[in-house]
């Protein structure tokens, strides 16, 4: 028998609504149709842009899709820079635009979907808006540069562990033939 002792926010992981909101869906309550075999779209964020705002999302059809934010920040994984407060993030207004447009899931290749700068300490508007709407979040994605802008299916399904609000996933995409 093996045993795992770890922090739930290890590696690439999924946040459920219970991560932010008490009494909301945990890993057992989020339906697989929100996590597996989702049509996907990659939003390419220009180098040097920290705040992914509503205008950057405007050209994309996101309804019912896994919206993956490719910032390029995953290149810093394993270095001190990865956890730096200048990591890219999704603004609260952009998160609300994704909610309003009906995104199924939102992921980012950064340490956190929210601003980690000292000025934003404790404020989590992207987590709050997305999770309140039941939209799962995947953080610490890698390899988004290899995906086409669309024409793929995305999966990030954790095990069904009652009482857990976040958990590592094996996130992957299958490109349409």
CSV table of C-alpha atoms in Angstrom, one decimal, residues 22-130:
chain,number,residue,atom,x,y,z
A,22,UNK,CA,-18.4,27.4,1.8
A,23,UNK,CA,-21.2,24.9,1.0
A,24,UNK,CA,-20.6,25.0,-2.7
A,25,UNK,CA,-19.6,22.0,-4.9
A,26,UNK,CA,-16.4,20.2,-4.0
A,27,UNK,CA,-14.6,17.6,-6.1
A,28,UNK,CA,-17.6,15.2,-5.8
A,29,UNK,CA,-20.1,17.9,-6.9
A,30,UNK,CA,-18.5,19.2,-10.1
A,31,UNK,CA,-19.9,17.3,-13.0
A,32,UNK,CA,-17.6,15.6,-15.5
A,33,UNK,CA,-19.1,17.6,-18.3
A,34,UNK,CA,-17.4,20.7,-16.8
A,35,UNK,CA,-14.0,18.9,-16.6
A,36,UNK,CA,-13.6,16.3,-19.4
A,37,UNK,CA,-13.6,16.3,-23.2
A,38,UNK,CA,-14.4,20.0,-23.4
A,39,UNK,CA,-13.9,21.9,-26.6
A,40,UNK,CA,-11.1,24.3,-26.0
A,41,UNK,CA,-9.8,27.7,-27.0
A,42,UNK,CA,-6.3,29.2,-26.3
A,43,UNK,CA,-6.1,32.9,-25.6
A,44,UNK,CA,-2.5,34.0,-26.5
A,45,UNK,CA,-1.5,36.8,-24.2
A,46,UNK,CA,1.3,39.0,-25.7
A,47,UNK,CA,4.6,38.9,-23.9
A,48,UNK,CA,5.0,41.5,-21.1
A,49,UNK,CA,1.2,41.8,-20.5
A,50,UNK,CA,0.3,41.0,-16.9
A,51,UNK,CA,-3.4,41.8,-16.7
A,52,UNK,CA,-5.5,39.7,-19.1
A,53,UNK,CA,-8.5,41.9,-19.5
A,54,UNK,CA,-12.0,41.8,-21.1
A,55,UNK,CA,-10.7,43.3,-24.4
A,56,UNK,CA,-8.2,40.5,-24.9
A,57,UNK,CA,-11.0,37.9,-24.6
A,58,UNK,CA,-13.4,39.7,-26.9
A,59,UNK,CA,-12.3,38.0,-30.2
A,60,UNK,CA,-12.8,34.5,-28.8
A,61,UNK,CA,-15.9,32.3,-28.8
A,62,UNK,CA,-15.9,30.9,-25.2
A,63,UNK,CA,-19.4,29.6,-24.6
A,64,UNK,CA,-19.2,26.0,-23.4
A,65,UNK,CA,-15.4,25.9,-23.8
A,66,UNK,CA,-12.3,25.4,-21.7
A,67,UNK,CA,-10.7,28.8,-22.0
A,68,UNK,CA,-6.9,28.4,-21.6
A,69,UNK,CA,-4.8,31.5,-21.0
A,70,UNK,CA,-1.4,31.1,-22.6
A,71,UNK,CA,0.8,33.8,-21.0
A,72,UNK,CA,4.2,32.0,-21.4
A,73,UNK,CA,4.8,32.2,-17.6
A,74,UNK,CA,5.2,28.4,-17.4
A,75,UNK,CA,8.7,29.0,-18.8
A,76,UNK,CA,9.7,30.2,-15.3
A,77,UNK,CA,8.4,27.1,-13.5
A,78,UNK,CA,11.1,25.7,-11.1
A,79,UNK,CA,12.7,29.1,-10.7
A,80,UNK,CA,12.2,31.9,-8.1
A,81,UNK,CA,10.6,34.0,-10.8
A,82,UNK,CA,7.7,31.7,-11.1
A,83,UNK,CA,6.2,32.7,-7.8
A,84,UNK,CA,7.1,36.4,-8.2
A,85,UNK,CA,4.3,39.0,-7.7
A,86,UNK,CA,4.6,40.1,-11.3
A,87,UNK,CA,3.1,36.9,-12.7
A,88,UNK,CA,0.3,37.3,-15.3
A,89,UNK,CA,-3.3,37.1,-14.1
A,90,UNK,CA,-7.0,37.4,-15.2
A,91,UNK,CA,-8.7,40.7,-14.1
A,92,UNK,CA,-12.0,40.5,-12.3
A,93,UNK,CA,-13.7,42.3,-15.2
A,94,UNK,CA,-12.4,39.7,-17.6
A,95,UNK,CA,-13.5,36.9,-15.3
A,96,UNK,CA,-17.0,38.3,-15.2
A,97,UNK,CA,-16.9,38.5,-19.1
A,98,UNK,CA,-16.1,34.8,-19.1
A,99,UNK,CA,-19.0,34.1,-16.7
A,100,UNK,CA,-21.4,36.2,-18.8
A,101,UNK,CA,-20.3,34.4,-22.0
A,102,UNK,CA,-20.8,30.9,-20.5
A,103,UNK,CA,-17.2,29.6,-20.3
A,104,UNK,CA,-17.2,26.0,-19.0
A,105,UNK,CA,-13.7,26.1,-17.4
A,106,UNK,CA,-10.8,28.6,-17.2
A,107,UNK,CA,-7.1,27.7,-17.0
A,108,UNK,CA,-3.9,29.6,-16.9
A,109,UNK,CA,-0.2,28.8,-17.2
A,110,UNK,CA,0.7,31.0,-14.2
A,111,UNK,CA,1.0,30.5,-10.4
A,112,UNK,CA,-2.5,32.0,-9.8
A,113,UNK,CA,-5.4,33.2,-11.9
A,114,UNK,CA,-5.6,36.3,-9.6
A,115,UNK,CA,-3.1,39.1,-9.2
A,116,UNK,CA,-0.4,38.1,-6.7
A,117,UNK,CA,1.1,41.6,-6.3
A,118,UNK,CA,1.3,43.2,-2.8
A,119,UNK,CA,-1.3,45.8,-3.9
A,120,UNK,CA,-3.8,43.0,-4.5
A,121,UNK,CA,-3.1,41.0,-1.3
A,122,UNK,CA,-6.1,39.0,-0.3
A,123,UNK,CA,-8.3,40.2,-3.2
A,124,UNK,CA,-9.3,37.3,-5.5
A,125,UNK,CA,-11.8,38.7,-8.0
A,126,UNK,CA,-11.2,36.1,-10.7
A,127,UNK,CA,-11.5,33.2,-8.3
A,128,UNK,CA,-14.6,34.8,-6.8
A,129,UNK,CA,-16.5,35.5,-10.0
A,130,UNK,CA,-15.6,32.2,-11.8
